[in-house]
């Protein structure tokens, strides 16, 4: 069911999938956050499956899907506040949060301030480091391209999110992602690139996590190199690494069953009874 809240004067769209489960999972909530140029539509199948047991909330982050832009920069902190407002409107005080890519950056910003509202969080093709200088320069160049013609960036970026060997196989998915991204405004795209460019290094959040963390990475991710991100899984014993073979940046399409299963297992881990002395 579609819902909207007003956040900083902008309409924010989200869905709240009710629980069909009768086996004690009723209060258990999973929040799914999509990545850059996507929308909550990427979660359709995951949400359908998870909502058999859990309450599932999907949010269109500012500038994406049916949610409006806010000002001139969508910082990860502001997007995390937006998520908090949605949860507040639903009176949800605890959840497991799963963020794909940019949604993972938002999840980390949320965890920084509201870890007490999380039973655990998953970074799905995402990570906790800030943009290095070279990447910031790339983003500035990309921002200029978008200001002239966003379609150029969208057409180049979206296929490049898939492992090279998967681009033919998933051509219909790629076309659909391009179509959906093309409905975003220039301002929405630029705002998110500005926000990602200036996001903080949040490796300390991983290091000090007091809740279970899942880091799910694609072995063939063209934009987030597996070997350079893998060490982040060593930052804390709370972190479980799942490596997806033959997968780029789009595990929910390229390794659908495997990544859904990993998320389900992770959710179970987040709801294990606490050991003595744990909060
Ligand atoms: C995403 O997929 O959300 C973004 O490409 C992540 C990024 O650009 O850092």
mmCIF file of C-alpha atoms and ligand atoms in Angstrom:
data_model
loop_
_atom_site.group_PDB
_atom_site.id
_atom_site.type_symbol
_atom_site.label_atom_id
_atom_site.label_comp_id
_atom_site.label_asym_id
_atom_site.label_seq_id
_atom_site.Cartn_x
_atom_site.Cartn_y
_atom_site.Cartn_z
ATOM 1 C CA UNK A 1 0.000 0.000 0.000
ATOM 2 C CA UNK A 2 1.358 3.439 -0.991
ATOM 3 C CA UNK A 3 1.930 6.093 1.650
ATOM 4 C CA UNK A 4 3.425 9.578 1.707
ATOM 5 C CA UNK A 5 4.809 11.834 4.406
ATOM 6 C CA UNK A 6 5.939 15.430 4.131
ATOM 7 C CA UNK A 7 9.590 15.786 5.034
ATOM 8 C CA UNK A 8 11.215 19.222 4.804
ATOM 9 C CA UNK A 9 8.320 20.257 2.559
ATOM 10 C CA UNK A 10 8.833 17.356 0.103
ATOM 11 C CA UNK A 11 6.535 14.397 -0.461
ATOM 12 C CA UNK A 12 8.271 11.137 0.435
ATOM 13 C CA UNK A 13 6.814 7.899 -0.848
ATOM 14 C CA UNK A 14 6.958 4.560 0.928
ATOM 15 C CA UNK A 15 5.134 1.269 1.166
ATOM 16 C CA UNK A 16 4.302 -0.793 4.210
ATOM 17 C CA UNK A 17 3.780 -4.480 3.400
ATOM 18 C CA UNK A 18 1.712 -6.061 6.085
ATOM 19 C CA UNK A 19 2.668 -9.338 7.697
ATOM 20 C CA UNK A 20 0.828 -12.494 6.788
ATOM 21 C CA UNK A 21 2.845 -14.469 9.315
ATOM 22 C CA UNK A 22 1.085 -15.861 12.344
ATOM 23 C CA UNK A 23 4.160 -17.447 13.878
ATOM 24 C CA UNK A 24 5.426 -14.643 16.119
ATOM 25 C CA UNK A 25 7.164 -12.383 13.578
ATOM 26 C CA UNK A 26 4.432 -9.762 13.540
ATOM 27 C CA UNK A 27 6.374 -6.903 15.122
ATOM 28 C CA UNK A 28 9.507 -7.660 13.142
ATOM 29 C CA UNK A 29 10.244 -5.062 10.573
ATOM 30 C CA UNK A 30 12.614 -4.972 7.612
ATOM 31 C CA UNK A 31 13.418 -1.672 5.888
ATOM 32 C CA UNK A 32 14.708 -1.792 2.307
ATOM 33 C CA UNK A 33 16.591 1.161 0.782
ATOM 34 C CA UNK A 34 17.433 1.283 -2.926
ATOM 35 C CA UNK A 35 20.531 2.792 -4.553
ATOM 36 C CA UNK A 36 21.298 5.754 -6.823
ATOM 37 C CA UNK A 37 19.113 6.042 -9.986
ATOM 38 C CA UNK A 38 16.857 3.272 -8.670
ATOM 39 C CA UNK A 39 13.611 3.235 -6.730
ATOM 40 C CA UNK A 40 11.801 0.935 -4.331
ATOM 41 C CA UNK A 41 10.722 -1.049 -7.417
ATOM 42 C CA UNK A 42 14.038 -2.946 -7.270
ATOM 43 C CA UNK A 43 12.769 -4.638 -4.112
ATOM 44 C CA UNK A 44 9.428 -5.857 -5.499
ATOM 45 C CA UNK A 45 10.284 -9.556 -5.417
ATOM 46 C CA UNK A 46 12.304 -9.392 -2.188
ATOM 47 C CA UNK A 47 9.533 -7.450 -0.447
ATOM 48 C CA UNK A 48 6.922 -9.926 -1.630
ATOM 49 C CA UNK A 49 8.903 -12.859 -0.296
ATOM 50 C CA UNK A 50 9.974 -11.244 2.987
ATOM 51 C CA UNK A 51 6.478 -9.960 3.744
ATOM 52 C CA UNK A 52 5.278 -13.538 4.140
ATOM 53 C CA UNK A 53 7.028 -13.424 7.521
ATOM 54 C CA UNK A 54 7.907 -9.834 8.295
ATOM 55 C CA UNK A 55 6.581 -6.325 8.055
ATOM 56 C CA UNK A 56 8.472 -4.794 5.110
ATOM 57 C CA UNK A 57 8.861 -1.061 4.584
ATOM 58 C CA UNK A 58 10.310 0.199 1.279
ATOM 59 C CA UNK A 59 11.166 3.868 0.849
ATOM 60 C CA UNK A 60 11.763 5.951 -2.273
ATOM 61 C CA UNK A 61 14.736 8.064 -1.186
ATOM 62 C CA UNK A 62 14.515 11.812 -1.996
ATOM 63 C CA UNK A 63 14.612 12.495 -5.741
ATOM 64 C CA UNK A 64 13.866 8.862 -6.615
ATOM 65 C CA UNK A 65 10.667 7.040 -7.583
ATOM 66 C CA UNK A 66 7.700 9.054 -6.349
ATOM 67 C CA UNK A 67 9.655 11.052 -3.763
ATOM 68 C CA UNK A 68 10.450 14.711 -4.378
ATOM 69 C CA UNK A 69 13.799 16.506 -4.277
ATOM 70 C CA UNK A 70 14.901 18.411 -1.204
ATOM 71 C CA UNK A 71 17.035 21.507 -1.748
ATOM 72 C CA UNK A 72 20.297 21.209 -3.665
ATOM 73 C CA UNK A 73 22.164 18.362 -1.961
ATOM 74 C CA UNK A 74 20.819 15.041 -0.751
ATOM 75 C CA UNK A 75 23.341 14.336 1.991
ATOM 76 C CA UNK A 76 23.433 10.859 3.478
ATOM 77 C CA UNK A 77 22.619 12.434 6.867
ATOM 78 C CA UNK A 78 19.513 14.175 5.513
ATOM 79 C CA UNK A 79 18.342 11.006 3.762
ATOM 80 C CA UNK A 80 18.852 9.079 7.020
ATOM 81 C CA UNK A 81 16.680 11.677 8.815
ATOM 82 C CA UNK A 82 14.060 11.158 6.142
ATOM 83 C CA UNK A 83 14.116 7.391 6.791
ATOM 84 C CA UNK A 84 13.837 8.072 10.531
ATOM 85 C CA UNK A 85 10.750 10.252 9.905
ATOM 86 C CA UNK A 86 9.095 7.499 7.873
ATOM 87 C CA UNK A 87 9.746 4.989 10.652
ATOM 88 C CA UNK A 88 8.487 7.488 13.234
ATOM 89 C CA UNK A 89 5.268 7.953 11.236
ATOM 90 C CA UNK A 90 4.770 4.179 11.357
ATOM 91 C CA UNK A 91 5.748 3.974 15.042
ATOM 92 C CA UNK A 92 8.534 1.522 14.237
ATOM 93 C CA UNK A 93 11.222 1.579 16.904
ATOM 94 C CA UNK A 94 13.300 -1.432 15.812
ATOM 95 C CA UNK A 95 14.092 -2.798 12.381
ATOM 96 C CA UNK A 96 16.641 -4.586 10.255
ATOM 97 C CA UNK A 97 17.793 -2.187 7.529
ATOM 98 C CA UNK A 98 19.121 -3.314 4.154
ATOM 99 C CA UNK A 99 20.661 -0.715 1.850
ATOM 100 C CA UNK A 100 21.760 -1.226 -1.719
ATOM 101 C CA UNK A 101 24.795 0.881 -2.646
ATOM 102 C CA UNK A 102 23.770 4.531 -1.979
ATOM 103 C CA UNK A 103 21.047 3.056 0.247
ATOM 104 C CA UNK A 104 23.900 1.441 2.207
ATOM 105 C CA UNK A 105 25.547 4.846 2.667
ATOM 106 C CA UNK A 106 22.222 6.075 4.053
ATOM 107 C CA UNK A 107 21.970 2.996 6.274
ATOM 108 C CA UNK A 108 25.392 3.802 7.759
ATOM 109 C CA UNK A 109 24.387 7.428 8.373
ATOM 110 C CA UNK A 110 21.247 6.090 10.080
ATOM 111 C CA UNK A 111 23.312 3.654 12.178
ATOM 112 C CA UNK A 112 25.602 6.491 13.237
ATOM 113 C CA UNK A 113 22.723 8.298 14.936
ATOM 114 C CA UNK A 114 20.089 5.663 15.539
ATOM 115 C CA UNK A 115 21.811 2.335 16.091
ATOM 116 C CA UNK A 116 19.410 1.791 18.993
ATOM 117 C CA UNK A 117 16.630 1.559 16.379
ATOM 118 C CA UNK A 118 18.415 -1.212 14.490
ATOM 119 C CA UNK A 119 18.463 -4.936 15.152
ATOM 120 C CA UNK A 120 21.096 -5.173 12.455
ATOM 121 C CA UNK A 121 21.968 -3.710 9.084
ATOM 122 C CA UNK A 122 23.101 -4.965 5.711
ATOM 123 C CA UNK A 123 25.296 -3.181 3.179
ATOM 124 C CA UNK A 124 24.392 -4.725 -0.155
ATOM 125 C CA UNK A 125 27.083 -3.758 -2.702
ATOM 126 C CA UNK A 126 27.974 -0.873 -0.442
ATOM 127 C CA UNK A 127 30.733 0.093 1.978
ATOM 128 C CA UNK A 128 31.766 2.551 4.670
ATOM 129 C CA UNK A 129 34.679 4.504 3.159
ATOM 130 C CA UNK A 130 34.366 8.066 1.830
ATOM 131 C CA UNK A 131 35.025 8.925 -1.816
ATOM 132 C CA UNK A 132 38.753 9.238 -2.552
ATOM 133 C CA UNK A 133 39.858 12.468 -4.303
ATOM 134 C CA UNK A 134 39.899 10.834 -7.750
ATOM 135 C CA UNK A 135 36.319 9.618 -7.325
ATOM 136 C CA UNK A 136 35.204 13.094 -6.208
ATOM 137 C CA UNK A 137 36.670 14.490 -9.435
ATOM 138 C CA UNK A 138 34.812 11.829 -11.446
ATOM 139 C CA UNK A 139 31.593 12.800 -9.706
ATOM 140 C CA UNK A 140 32.166 16.480 -10.540
ATOM 141 C CA UNK A 141 32.658 15.572 -14.186
ATOM 142 C CA UNK A 142 29.536 13.390 -14.129
ATOM 143 C CA UNK A 143 27.545 16.246 -12.549
ATOM 144 C CA UNK A 144 28.471 18.463 -15.494
ATOM 145 C CA UNK A 145 27.345 15.736 -17.926
ATOM 146 C CA UNK A 146 24.007 15.429 -16.124
ATOM 147 C CA UNK A 147 23.461 19.179 -16.183
ATOM 148 C CA UNK A 148 23.761 19.038 -19.974
ATOM 149 C CA UNK A 149 21.922 15.766 -20.590
ATOM 150 C CA UNK A 150 21.211 13.156 -17.879
ATOM 151 C CA UNK A 151 20.360 10.461 -20.451
ATOM 152 C CA UNK A 152 24.046 10.289 -21.429
ATOM 153 C CA UNK A 153 25.083 9.398 -17.866
ATOM 154 C CA UNK A 154 22.168 7.009 -17.314
ATOM 155 C CA UNK A 155 22.837 5.078 -20.552
ATOM 156 C CA UNK A 156 26.501 4.726 -19.690
ATOM 157 C CA UNK A 157 26.210 4.032 -15.990
ATOM 158 C CA UNK A 158 23.385 1.502 -15.755
ATOM 159 C CA UNK A 159 24.829 -1.309 -17.967
ATOM 160 C CA UNK A 160 28.146 -0.777 -16.209
ATOM 161 C CA UNK A 161 26.571 -1.798 -12.915
ATOM 162 C CA UNK A 162 26.374 -5.393 -14.132
ATOM 163 C CA UNK A 163 29.262 -7.860 -14.376
ATOM 164 C CA UNK A 164 30.519 -7.776 -17.939
ATOM 165 C CA UNK A 165 29.414 -11.337 -18.618
ATOM 166 C CA UNK A 166 25.869 -10.579 -17.417
ATOM 167 C CA UNK A 167 25.037 -7.564 -19.566
ATOM 168 C CA UNK A 168 23.494 -9.536 -22.436
ATOM 169 C CA UNK A 169 21.632 -11.927 -20.181
ATOM 170 C CA UNK A 170 19.972 -9.122 -18.229
ATOM 171 C CA UNK A 171 19.370 -6.738 -21.123
ATOM 172 C CA UNK A 172 15.645 -6.445 -20.359
ATOM 173 C CA UNK A 173 16.367 -5.565 -16.721
ATOM 174 C CA UNK A 174 18.947 -3.026 -17.871
ATOM 175 C CA UNK A 175 16.432 -1.427 -20.229
ATOM 176 C CA UNK A 176 13.846 -1.217 -17.463
ATOM 177 C CA UNK A 177 16.353 0.323 -15.035
ATOM 178 C CA UNK A 178 17.307 2.893 -17.696
ATOM 179 C CA UNK A 179 13.642 3.713 -18.315
ATOM 180 C CA UNK A 180 12.985 4.223 -14.609
ATOM 181 C CA UNK A 181 16.145 6.286 -14.047
ATOM 182 C CA UNK A 182 15.215 8.482 -17.018
ATOM 183 C CA UNK A 183 12.114 9.650 -15.165
ATOM 184 C CA UNK A 184 14.286 11.343 -12.505
ATOM 185 C CA UNK A 185 14.843 15.078 -12.685
ATOM 186 C CA UNK A 186 18.310 16.519 -13.373
ATOM 187 C CA UNK A 187 18.180 18.148 -9.950
ATOM 188 C CA UNK A 188 17.446 14.854 -8.202
ATOM 189 C CA UNK A 189 20.395 13.143 -9.883
ATOM 190 C CA UNK A 190 22.790 16.016 -9.174
ATOM 191 C CA UNK A 191 21.622 16.307 -5.541
ATOM 192 C CA UNK A 192 22.465 12.658 -4.891
ATOM 193 C CA UNK A 193 25.856 12.830 -6.584
ATOM 194 C CA UNK A 194 26.712 15.908 -4.502
ATOM 195 C CA UNK A 195 25.596 14.082 -1.358
ATOM 196 C CA UNK A 196 27.549 10.902 -2.129
ATOM 197 C CA UNK A 197 30.647 12.910 -3.034
ATOM 198 C CA UNK A 198 30.748 14.611 0.342
ATOM 199 C CA UNK A 199 29.691 11.684 2.519
ATOM 200 C CA UNK A 200 31.749 10.944 5.623
ATOM 201 C CA UNK A 201 34.048 7.997 6.128
ATOM 202 C CA UNK A 202 31.982 5.730 8.372
ATOM 203 C CA UNK A 203 34.358 2.828 8.895
ATOM 204 C CA UNK A 204 34.167 3.671 12.610
ATOM 205 C CA UNK A 205 30.469 2.720 12.502
ATOM 206 C CA UNK A 206 31.417 -0.738 11.249
ATOM 207 C CA UNK A 207 34.261 -0.997 13.741
ATOM 208 C CA UNK A 208 32.040 -0.142 16.712
ATOM 209 C CA UNK A 209 28.840 -1.858 15.578
ATOM 210 C CA UNK A 210 26.928 -3.432 18.441
ATOM 211 C CA UNK A 211 24.419 -5.144 16.162
ATOM 212 C CA UNK A 212 24.944 -7.777 13.448
ATOM 213 C CA UNK A 213 26.161 -6.418 10.118
ATOM 214 C CA UNK A 214 26.026 -8.091 6.717
ATOM 215 C CA UNK A 215 28.429 -6.978 4.005
ATOM 216 C CA UNK A 216 27.339 -8.479 0.699
ATOM 217 C CA UNK A 217 29.673 -7.834 -2.232
ATOM 218 C CA UNK A 218 29.829 -8.909 -5.860
ATOM 219 C CA UNK A 219 33.068 -10.573 -6.915
ATOM 220 C CA UNK A 220 32.772 -8.889 -10.323
ATOM 221 C CA UNK A 221 31.406 -5.500 -9.304
ATOM 222 C CA UNK A 222 32.700 -3.005 -11.894
ATOM 223 C CA UNK A 223 32.218 0.029 -9.623
ATOM 224 C CA UNK A 224 33.041 -1.367 -6.158
ATOM 225 C CA UNK A 225 36.144 -3.467 -6.321
ATOM 226 C CA UNK A 226 35.722 -6.632 -4.293
ATOM 227 C CA UNK A 227 39.377 -6.987 -3.243
ATOM 228 C CA UNK A 228 39.684 -3.443 -2.001
ATOM 229 C CA UNK A 229 36.419 -3.552 -0.030
ATOM 230 C CA UNK A 230 36.770 -7.007 1.480
ATOM 231 C CA UNK A 231 39.053 -5.773 4.318
ATOM 232 C CA UNK A 232 36.106 -3.788 5.699
ATOM 233 C CA UNK A 233 34.611 -7.122 6.734
ATOM 234 C CA UNK A 234 37.537 -7.490 9.151
ATOM 235 C CA UNK A 235 36.716 -4.282 11.024
ATOM 236 C CA UNK A 236 34.531 -6.051 13.567
ATOM 237 C CA UNK A 237 33.421 -9.500 14.593
ATOM 238 C CA UNK A 238 29.844 -8.363 14.070
ATOM 239 C CA UNK A 239 30.397 -8.296 10.312
ATOM 240 C CA UNK A 240 29.566 -11.267 8.154
ATOM 241 C CA UNK A 241 30.852 -11.170 4.579
ATOM 242 C CA UNK A 242 28.866 -12.779 1.774
ATOM 243 C CA UNK A 243 30.682 -12.857 -1.571
ATOM 244 C CA UNK A 244 28.506 -13.266 -4.646
ATOM 245 C CA UNK A 245 30.252 -15.056 -7.512
ATOM 246 C CA UNK A 246 29.647 -13.960 -11.129
ATOM 247 C CA UNK A 247 27.909 -10.879 -9.793
ATOM 248 C CA UNK A 248 28.466 -7.188 -10.401
ATOM 249 C CA UNK A 249 26.713 -4.413 -8.483
ATOM 250 C CA UNK A 250 23.156 -5.683 -8.931
ATOM 251 C CA UNK A 251 22.913 -8.853 -6.847
ATOM 252 C CA UNK A 252 19.135 -8.523 -6.517
ATOM 253 C CA UNK A 253 19.023 -9.249 -10.266
ATOM 254 C CA UNK A 254 22.295 -11.064 -11.025
ATOM 255 C CA UNK A 255 22.152 -13.424 -8.009
ATOM 256 C CA UNK A 256 18.552 -13.067 -6.956
ATOM 257 C CA UNK A 257 18.005 -16.332 -5.062
ATOM 258 C CA UNK A 258 21.393 -16.326 -3.365
ATOM 259 C CA UNK A 259 21.196 -12.740 -2.172
ATOM 260 C CA UNK A 260 17.607 -13.113 -0.965
ATOM 261 C CA UNK A 261 18.605 -16.220 0.972
ATOM 262 C CA UNK A 262 21.591 -14.405 2.516
ATOM 263 C CA UNK A 263 19.299 -11.566 3.607
ATOM 264 C CA UNK A 264 16.786 -14.025 5.104
ATOM 265 C CA UNK A 265 19.532 -15.794 7.050
ATOM 266 C CA UNK A 266 20.870 -12.467 8.224
ATOM 267 C CA UNK A 267 17.421 -11.388 9.434
ATOM 268 C CA UNK A 268 17.186 -14.596 11.474
ATOM 269 C CA UNK A 269 20.610 -13.827 12.985
ATOM 270 C CA UNK A 270 19.402 -10.343 13.935
ATOM 271 C CA UNK A 271 16.494 -11.842 15.844
ATOM 272 C CA UNK A 272 18.395 -14.505 17.773
ATOM 273 C CA UNK A 273 17.750 -14.304 21.509
ATOM 274 C CA UNK A 274 20.342 -12.059 23.188
ATOM 275 C CA UNK A 275 23.128 -13.640 25.196
ATOM 276 C CA UNK A 276 23.431 -12.776 28.882
ATOM 277 C CA UNK A 277 24.810 -9.253 29.389
ATOM 278 C CA UNK A 278 23.868 -8.086 25.871
ATOM 279 C CA UNK A 279 21.513 -5.170 25.423
HETATM 280 C C1 LIG B 1 24.744 3.346 -6.348
HETATM 281 O O1 LIG B 1 24.641 2.341 -7.061
HETATM 282 O O2 LIG B 1 23.917 3.608 -5.455
HETATM 283 C C2 LIG B 1 25.882 4.318 -6.612
HETATM 284 O O3 LIG B 1 26.393 4.078 -7.874
HETATM 285 C C3 LIG B 1 26.938 4.236 -5.582
HETATM 286 C C4 LIG B 1 28.051 5.202 -5.823
HETATM 287 O O4 LIG B 1 28.069 5.873 -6.870
HETATM 288 O O5 LIG B 1 28.926 5.315 -4.957
#
